[in-house]
Coordinates of C-alpha atoms and ligand atoms in Angstrom, one line a residue:
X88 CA 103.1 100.2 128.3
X89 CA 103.0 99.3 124.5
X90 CA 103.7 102.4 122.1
X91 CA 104.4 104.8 124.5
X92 CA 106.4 107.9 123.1
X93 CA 110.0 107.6 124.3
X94 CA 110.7 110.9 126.3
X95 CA 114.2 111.5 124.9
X96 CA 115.4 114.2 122.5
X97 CA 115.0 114.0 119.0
X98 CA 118.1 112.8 116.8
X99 CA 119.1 115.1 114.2
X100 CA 120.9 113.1 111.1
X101 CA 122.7 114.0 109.0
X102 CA 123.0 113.5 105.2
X103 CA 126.0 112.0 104.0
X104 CA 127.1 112.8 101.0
X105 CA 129.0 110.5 99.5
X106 CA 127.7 107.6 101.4
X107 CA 130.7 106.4 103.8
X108 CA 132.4 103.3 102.7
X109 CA 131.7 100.4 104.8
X110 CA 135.0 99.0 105.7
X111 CA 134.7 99.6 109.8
X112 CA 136.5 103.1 110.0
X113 CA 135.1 105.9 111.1
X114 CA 137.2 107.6 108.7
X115 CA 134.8 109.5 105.7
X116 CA 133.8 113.2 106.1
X117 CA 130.7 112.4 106.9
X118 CA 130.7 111.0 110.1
X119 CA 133.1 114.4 111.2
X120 CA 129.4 115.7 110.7
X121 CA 127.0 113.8 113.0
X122 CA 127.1 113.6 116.9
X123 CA 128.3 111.0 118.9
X124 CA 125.2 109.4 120.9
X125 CA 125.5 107.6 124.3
X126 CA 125.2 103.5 124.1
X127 CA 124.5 103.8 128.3
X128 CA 121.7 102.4 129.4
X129 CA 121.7 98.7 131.6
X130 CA 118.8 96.6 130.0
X131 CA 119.7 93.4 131.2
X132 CA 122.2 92.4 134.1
X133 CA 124.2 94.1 136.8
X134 CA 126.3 97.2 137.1
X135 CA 129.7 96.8 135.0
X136 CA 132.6 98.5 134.2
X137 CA 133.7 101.0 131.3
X138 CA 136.5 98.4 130.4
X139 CA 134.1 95.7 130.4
X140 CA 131.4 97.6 128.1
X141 CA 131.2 100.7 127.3
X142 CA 129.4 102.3 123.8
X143 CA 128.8 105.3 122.0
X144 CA 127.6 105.8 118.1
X145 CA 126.4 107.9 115.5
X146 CA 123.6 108.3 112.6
X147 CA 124.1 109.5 108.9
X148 CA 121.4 108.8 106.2
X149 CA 121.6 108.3 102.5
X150 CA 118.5 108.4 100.4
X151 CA 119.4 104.5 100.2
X152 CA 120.2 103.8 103.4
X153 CA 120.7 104.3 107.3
X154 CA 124.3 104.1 108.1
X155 CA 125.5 103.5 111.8
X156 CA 129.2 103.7 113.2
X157 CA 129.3 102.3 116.8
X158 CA 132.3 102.3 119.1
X159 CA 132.6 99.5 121.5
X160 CA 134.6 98.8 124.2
X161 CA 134.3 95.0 125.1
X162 CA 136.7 93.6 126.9
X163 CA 136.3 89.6 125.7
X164 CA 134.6 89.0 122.6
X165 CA 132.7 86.0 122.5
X166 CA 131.1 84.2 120.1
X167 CA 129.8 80.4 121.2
X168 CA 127.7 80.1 119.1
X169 CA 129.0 78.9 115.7
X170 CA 125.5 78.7 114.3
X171 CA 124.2 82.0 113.8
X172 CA 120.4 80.7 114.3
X173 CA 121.5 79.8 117.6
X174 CA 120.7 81.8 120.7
X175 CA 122.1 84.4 118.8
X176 CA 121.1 87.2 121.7
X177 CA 123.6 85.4 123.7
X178 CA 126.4 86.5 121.9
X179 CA 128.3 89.2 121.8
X180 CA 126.3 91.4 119.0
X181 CA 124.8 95.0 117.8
X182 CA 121.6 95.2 117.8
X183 CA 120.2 97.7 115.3
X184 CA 115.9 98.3 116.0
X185 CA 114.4 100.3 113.6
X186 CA 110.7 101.3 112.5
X187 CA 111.4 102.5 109.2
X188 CA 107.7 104.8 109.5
X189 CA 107.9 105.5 113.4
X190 CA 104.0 103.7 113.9
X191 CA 105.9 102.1 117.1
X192 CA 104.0 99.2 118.9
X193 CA 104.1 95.5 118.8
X194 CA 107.1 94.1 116.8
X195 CA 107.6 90.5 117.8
X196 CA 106.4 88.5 115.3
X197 CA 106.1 90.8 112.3
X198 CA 107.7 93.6 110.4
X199 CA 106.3 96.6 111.7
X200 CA 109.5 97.3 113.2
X201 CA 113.2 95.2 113.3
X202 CA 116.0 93.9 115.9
X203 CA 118.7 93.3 113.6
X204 CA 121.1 91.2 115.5
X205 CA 124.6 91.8 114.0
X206 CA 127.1 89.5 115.1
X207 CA 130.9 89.0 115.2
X208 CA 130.8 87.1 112.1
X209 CA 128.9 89.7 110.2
X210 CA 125.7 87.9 110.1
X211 CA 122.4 89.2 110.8
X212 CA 119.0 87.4 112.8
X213 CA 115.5 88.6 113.7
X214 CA 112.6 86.6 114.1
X215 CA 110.0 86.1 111.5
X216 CA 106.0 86.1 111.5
X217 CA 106.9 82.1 111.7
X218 CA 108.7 83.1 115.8
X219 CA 111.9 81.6 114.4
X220 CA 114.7 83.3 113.8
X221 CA 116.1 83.9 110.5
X222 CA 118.7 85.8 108.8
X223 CA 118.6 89.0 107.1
X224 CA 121.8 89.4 106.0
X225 CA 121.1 91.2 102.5
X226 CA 119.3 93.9 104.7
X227 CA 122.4 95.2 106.7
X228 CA 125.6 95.5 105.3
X229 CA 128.6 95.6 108.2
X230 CA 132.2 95.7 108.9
X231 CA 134.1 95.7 112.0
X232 CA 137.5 96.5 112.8
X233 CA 139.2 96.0 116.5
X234 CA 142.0 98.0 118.4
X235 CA 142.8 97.1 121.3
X236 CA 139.8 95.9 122.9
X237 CA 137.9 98.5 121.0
X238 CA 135.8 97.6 118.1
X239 CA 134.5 99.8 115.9
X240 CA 131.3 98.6 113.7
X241 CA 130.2 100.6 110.2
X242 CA 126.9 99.4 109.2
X243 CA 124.7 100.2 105.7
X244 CA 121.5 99.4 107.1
X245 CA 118.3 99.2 104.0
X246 CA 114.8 99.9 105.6
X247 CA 112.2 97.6 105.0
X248 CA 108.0 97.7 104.8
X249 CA 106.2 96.3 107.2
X250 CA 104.9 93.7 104.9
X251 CA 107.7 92.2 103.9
X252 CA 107.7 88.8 103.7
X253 CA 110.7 86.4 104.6
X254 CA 109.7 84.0 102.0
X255 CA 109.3 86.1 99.3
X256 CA 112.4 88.2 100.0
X257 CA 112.6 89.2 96.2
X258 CA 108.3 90.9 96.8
X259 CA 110.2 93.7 98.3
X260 CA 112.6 96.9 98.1
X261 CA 114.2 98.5 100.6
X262 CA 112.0 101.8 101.2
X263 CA 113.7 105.3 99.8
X264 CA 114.8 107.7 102.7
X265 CA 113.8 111.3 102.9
X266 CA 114.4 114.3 104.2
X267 CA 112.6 115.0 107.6
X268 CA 111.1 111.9 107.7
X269 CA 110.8 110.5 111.3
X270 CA 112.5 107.1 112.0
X271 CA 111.9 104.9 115.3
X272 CA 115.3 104.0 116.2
X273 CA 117.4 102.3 118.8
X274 CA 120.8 101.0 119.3
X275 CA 121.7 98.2 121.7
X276 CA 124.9 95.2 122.6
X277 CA 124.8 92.3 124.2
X278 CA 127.7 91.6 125.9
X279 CA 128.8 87.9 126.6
X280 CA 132.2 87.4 128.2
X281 CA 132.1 83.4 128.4
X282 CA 129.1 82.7 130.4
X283 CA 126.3 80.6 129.4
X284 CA 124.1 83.6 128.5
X285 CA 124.5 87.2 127.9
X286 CA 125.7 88.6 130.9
X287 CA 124.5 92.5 129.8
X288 CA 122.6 94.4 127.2
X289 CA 123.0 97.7 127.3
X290 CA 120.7 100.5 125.2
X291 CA 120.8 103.9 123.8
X292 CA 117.2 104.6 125.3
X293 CA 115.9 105.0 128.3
X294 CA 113.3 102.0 129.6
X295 CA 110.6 102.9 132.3
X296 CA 109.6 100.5 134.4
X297 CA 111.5 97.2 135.8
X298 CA 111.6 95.6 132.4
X299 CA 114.0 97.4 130.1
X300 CA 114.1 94.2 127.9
X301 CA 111.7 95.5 126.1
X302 CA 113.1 96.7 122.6
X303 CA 112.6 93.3 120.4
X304 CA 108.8 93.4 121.4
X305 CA 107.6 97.1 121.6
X306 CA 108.9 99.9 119.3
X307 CA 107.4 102.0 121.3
X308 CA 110.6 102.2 123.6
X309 CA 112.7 103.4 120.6
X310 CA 114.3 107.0 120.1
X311 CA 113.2 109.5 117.1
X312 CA 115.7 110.0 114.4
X313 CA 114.9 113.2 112.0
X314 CA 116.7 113.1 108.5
X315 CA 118.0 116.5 108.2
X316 CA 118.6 117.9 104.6
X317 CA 121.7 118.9 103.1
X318 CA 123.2 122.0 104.3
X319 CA 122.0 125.3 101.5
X320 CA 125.3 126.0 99.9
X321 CA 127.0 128.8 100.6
X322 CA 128.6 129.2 96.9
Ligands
LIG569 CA1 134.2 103.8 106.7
LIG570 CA1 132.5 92.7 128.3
LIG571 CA1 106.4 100.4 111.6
LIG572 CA1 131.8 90.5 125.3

Protein backbone atom coordinates (compact mmCIF):
# COMPACT_ATOMS: atom_id res chain seq x y z
CA UNK A 1 0.00 0.00 0.00
CA UNK A 2 1.69 3.23 -1.26
CA UNK A 3 2.29 6.04 1.58
CA UNK A 4 1.20 4.13 4.31
CA UNK A 5 2.56 5.56 7.70
CA UNK A 6 5.30 3.18 8.98
CA UNK A 7 4.02 1.93 12.51
CA UNK A 8 7.43 2.18 14.22
CA UNK A 9 8.63 4.61 16.85
CA UNK A 10 9.76 7.79 16.11
CA UNK A 11 13.72 8.43 15.96
CA UNK A 12 14.97 11.03 18.16
CA UNK A 13 18.30 12.77 16.71
CA UNK A 14 20.48 14.35 17.98
CA UNK A 15 22.43 17.57 17.16
CA UNK A 16 25.99 17.24 16.81
CA UNK A 17 27.92 19.75 17.60
CA UNK A 18 30.79 19.90 16.10
CA UNK A 19 29.80 17.98 13.14
CA UNK A 20 31.81 14.39 13.47
CA UNK A 21 34.64 14.12 11.06
CA UNK A 22 34.07 11.75 8.35
CA UNK A 23 37.02 9.42 8.42
CA UNK A 24 34.90 5.97 9.36
CA UNK A 25 35.27 6.05 13.17
CA UNK A 26 32.76 6.18 15.44
CA UNK A 27 35.03 8.11 17.50
CA UNK A 28 33.59 12.11 18.03
CA UNK A 29 31.50 13.00 21.10
CA UNK A 30 28.67 13.13 19.25
CA UNK A 31 27.87 9.82 18.32
CA UNK A 32 28.39 8.86 22.43
CA UNK A 33 25.08 10.88 22.24
CA UNK A 34 22.58 9.13 19.82
CA UNK A 35 21.23 5.55 20.15
CA UNK A 36 22.16 2.66 18.39
CA UNK A 37 19.18 1.53 16.00
CA UNK A 38 18.67 -2.08 14.75
CA UNK A 39 19.70 -2.81 10.92
CA UNK A 40 17.29 -6.31 11.36
CA UNK A 41 14.85 -6.74 9.12
CA UNK A 42 15.15 -9.63 6.00
CA UNK A 43 13.91 -7.71 2.79
CA UNK A 44 15.17 -9.94 0.35
CA UNK A 45 16.51 -13.68 0.62
CA UNK A 46 16.55 -16.38 3.21
CA UNK A 47 17.33 -16.57 6.91
CA UNK A 48 21.17 -15.92 7.64
CA UNK A 49 23.50 -15.76 10.22
CA UNK A 50 24.89 -12.90 12.55
CA UNK A 51 28.50 -13.63 11.15
CA UNK A 52 27.21 -13.51 7.80
CA UNK A 53 25.25 -9.98 8.26
CA UNK A 54 24.47 -8.44 10.87
CA UNK A 55 23.83 -4.30 11.37
CA UNK A 56 23.10 -1.69 13.63
CA UNK A 57 23.54 2.32 13.25
CA UNK A 58 22.86 5.66 14.48
CA UNK A 59 21.54 9.35 13.42
CA UNK A 60 23.13 12.82 14.30
CA UNK A 61 22.04 16.05 12.41
CA UNK A 62 23.89 19.17 11.57
CA UNK A 63 21.99 22.17 10.29
CA UNK A 64 24.09 21.07 7.05
CA UNK A 65 23.69 17.76 7.06
CA UNK A 66 22.39 14.18 8.10
CA UNK A 67 25.18 12.12 9.38
CA UNK A 68 24.93 8.17 9.62
CA UNK A 69 27.50 5.78 11.37
CA UNK A 70 26.57 2.12 10.54
CA UNK A 71 28.20 -0.98 11.91
CA UNK A 72 28.34 -3.91 9.73
CA UNK A 73 29.18 -7.31 10.09
CA UNK A 74 29.76 -8.97 6.63
CA UNK A 75 31.56 -11.76 6.41
CA UNK A 76 32.92 -11.54 2.43
CA UNK A 77 32.82 -8.26 0.94
CA UNK A 78 32.11 -8.25 -2.54
CA UNK A 79 32.27 -5.97 -5.06
CA UNK A 80 31.84 -7.48 -8.94
CA UNK A 81 31.02 -4.90 -10.27
CA UNK A 82 33.88 -2.56 -11.26
CA UNK A 83 31.49 -0.12 -12.95
CA UNK A 84 29.56 1.53 -10.41
CA UNK A 85 26.48 2.01 -12.95
CA UNK A 86 26.38 -1.56 -13.05
CA UNK A 87 23.88 -3.56 -11.10
CA UNK A 88 24.95 -1.69 -8.42
CA UNK A 89 22.10 -3.28 -5.90
CA UNK A 90 24.02 -6.40 -6.36
CA UNK A 91 26.82 -5.42 -4.59
CA UNK A 92 27.73 -5.32 -1.33
CA UNK A 93 26.40 -1.56 -0.42
CA UNK A 94 24.45 0.90 2.27
CA UNK A 95 21.65 2.02 1.21
CA UNK A 96 20.69 5.39 2.75
CA UNK A 97 16.56 6.34 1.76
CA UNK A 98 15.68 9.59 2.71
CA UNK A 99 12.56 12.07 2.13
CA UNK A 100 14.16 15.15 3.11
CA UNK A 101 10.09 16.64 3.87
CA UNK A 102 8.54 13.18 5.03
CA UNK A 103 5.51 13.64 2.03
CA UNK A 104 6.33 9.68 1.56
CA UNK A 105 4.84 7.98 -1.59
CA UNK A 106 6.13 7.10 -4.98
CA UNK A 107 9.88 7.59 -5.36
CA UNK A 108 11.04 5.60 -8.40
CA UNK A 109 11.65 7.78 -10.96
CA UNK A 110 11.94 11.19 -9.29
CA UNK A 111 13.19 13.11 -6.30
CA UNK A 112 10.53 13.08 -3.87
CA UNK A 113 12.47 10.89 -1.95
CA UNK A 114 16.24 8.94 -2.48
CA UNK A 115 18.02 5.31 -2.30
CA UNK A 116 21.49 6.38 -2.03
CA UNK A 117 23.35 3.32 -2.89
CA UNK A 118 26.87 3.60 -1.14
CA UNK A 119 29.26 1.23 -2.27
CA UNK A 120 32.64 -0.29 -1.33
CA UNK A 121 34.37 2.12 -3.36
CA UNK A 122 32.76 5.11 -1.93
CA UNK A 123 30.53 5.85 -4.85
CA UNK A 124 27.08 6.67 -4.76
CA UNK A 125 23.84 5.54 -7.45
CA UNK A 126 20.06 6.22 -7.61
CA UNK A 127 18.07 6.30 -10.44
CA UNK A 128 16.97 9.46 -12.19
CA UNK A 129 13.57 10.80 -13.73
CA UNK A 130 15.42 9.32 -17.02
CA UNK A 131 15.09 5.20 -14.96
CA UNK A 132 18.81 5.11 -15.32
CA UNK A 133 20.96 5.14 -12.77
CA UNK A 134 23.32 7.79 -12.05
CA UNK A 135 25.73 8.88 -9.48
CA UNK A 136 25.30 11.22 -6.81
CA UNK A 137 28.45 11.29 -5.30
CA UNK A 138 28.72 15.16 -4.27
CA UNK A 139 25.42 14.43 -2.34
CA UNK A 140 26.92 11.88 0.35
CA UNK A 141 30.05 12.12 1.64
CA UNK A 142 31.48 8.45 3.18
CA UNK A 143 34.35 6.67 4.66
CA UNK A 144 34.68 3.16 5.77
CA UNK A 145 37.07 1.55 7.90
CA UNK A 146 37.18 -2.56 8.45
CA UNK A 147 38.16 -4.74 11.55
CA UNK A 148 38.00 -7.80 11.34
CA UNK A 149 35.10 -8.62 9.27
CA UNK A 150 33.39 -5.58 10.75
CA UNK A 151 33.09 -2.44 8.83
CA UNK A 152 32.16 0.55 10.09
CA UNK A 153 30.67 3.31 7.59
CA UNK A 154 30.56 7.37 8.57
CA UNK A 155 28.47 9.12 6.09
CA UNK A 156 27.73 13.27 5.64
CA UNK A 157 24.70 12.87 3.87
CA UNK A 158 23.24 16.68 2.10
CA UNK A 159 19.32 16.61 1.64
CA UNK A 160 18.04 17.43 -1.52
CA UNK A 161 14.49 19.09 -3.00
CA UNK A 162 12.38 17.17 -4.75
CA UNK A 163 12.95 19.06 -7.92
CA UNK A 164 16.24 18.62 -8.31
CA UNK A 165 17.31 17.96 -11.46
CA UNK A 166 20.31 15.55 -12.48
CA UNK A 167 21.21 17.70 -15.30
CA UNK A 168 21.30 20.81 -13.81
CA UNK A 169 23.07 19.59 -10.60
CA UNK A 170 24.50 23.26 -10.07
CA UNK A 171 20.06 24.59 -10.06
CA UNK A 172 20.17 23.25 -6.60
CA UNK A 173 21.41 23.39 -2.72
CA UNK A 174 21.30 20.96 -0.40
CA UNK A 175 18.11 21.99 1.85
CA UNK A 176 19.03 23.57 5.56
CA UNK A 177 18.06 21.14 8.52
CA UNK A 178 16.09 22.22 11.43
CA UNK A 179 15.12 21.60 14.61
CA UNK A 180 12.02 19.20 14.95
CA UNK A 181 11.65 18.90 11.51
CA UNK A 182 10.32 15.42 10.48
CA UNK A 183 12.59 13.34 8.14
CA UNK A 184 11.36 9.97 6.26
CA UNK A 185 14.19 7.84 6.76
CA UNK A 186 15.48 4.30 6.29
CA UNK A 187 18.65 2.43 6.44
CA UNK A 188 19.35 -0.81 4.41
CA UNK A 189 22.56 -3.36 3.00
CA UNK A 190 22.73 -5.58 0.42
CA UNK A 191 24.78 -8.24 1.10
CA UNK A 192 26.60 -10.16 -1.78
CA UNK A 193 28.99 -12.93 -0.87
CA UNK A 194 30.04 -14.08 -4.49
CA UNK A 195 26.80 -15.03 -6.07
CA UNK A 196 25.49 -13.70 -9.18
CA UNK A 197 23.03 -11.40 -7.36
CA UNK A 198 22.60 -10.05 -3.92
CA UNK A 199 21.95 -12.81 -1.87
CA UNK A 200 20.17 -10.53 1.12
CA UNK A 201 19.01 -7.01 1.84
CA UNK A 202 18.32 -6.47 5.10
CA UNK A 203 16.35 -3.03 6.60
CA UNK A 204 15.90 -0.96 9.56
CA UNK A 205 12.00 -0.94 9.01
CA UNK A 206 9.55 -3.18 9.25
CA UNK A 207 7.71 -4.18 5.67
CA UNK A 208 4.01 -5.46 5.73
CA UNK A 209 3.05 -7.67 3.36
CA UNK A 210 5.10 -10.42 1.18
CA UNK A 211 7.01 -7.73 -0.59
CA UNK A 212 9.45 -6.00 1.76
CA UNK A 213 11.45 -4.80 -1.49
CA UNK A 214 9.71 -2.05 -1.38
CA UNK A 215 11.96 0.95 -0.09
CA UNK A 216 13.51 2.28 -3.67
CA UNK A 217 9.74 2.68 -4.86
CA UNK A 218 7.47 3.83 -1.91
CA UNK A 219 8.70 6.19 0.94
CA UNK A 220 5.91 5.33 2.53
CA UNK A 221 7.71 2.22 4.19
CA UNK A 222 10.37 4.59 5.66
CA UNK A 223 10.91 5.36 9.57
CA UNK A 224 10.36 9.04 11.18
CA UNK A 225 13.45 10.79 12.26
CA UNK A 226 12.79 13.98 14.62
CA UNK A 227 15.77 16.62 14.84
CA UNK A 228 15.95 17.22 18.41
CA UNK A 229 17.49 20.69 19.55
CA UNK A 230 20.50 21.23 21.46
CA UNK A 231 20.41 20.40 25.00
CA UNK A 232 19.47 24.09 27.34
CA UNK A 233 22.73 24.61 29.01
CA UNK A 234 23.03 24.09 32.28
CA UNK A 235 25.79 27.09 32.85
CA1 LIG B 1 34.39 9.99 12.63
CA1 LIG C 1 27.64 -11.78 4.22
CA1 LIG D 1 9.49 14.09 -0.37
CA1 LIG E 1 28.91 -9.40 1.55
Amino acid sequence: MAGAAPAGPECQVPLASPAPVIDGRGTEAAWARAEWRPLDQRWLGPATTAADFSGRYKVVWTPERLYVLAEITDDVEQDTHADPLERWWDDDCLEIFVDPDRSRGEHQYNHNAWAYHVALDGHVVDLGRDRQGHLFDEHVRSRRTRRGQVSTWEAAVALYPDTYDEHKPAASRPLPLRAGQPIGFALAYCDNDGSAERENFFGSEPVAGADKNRGWIDAGIFGRLRLVPPAPSTR
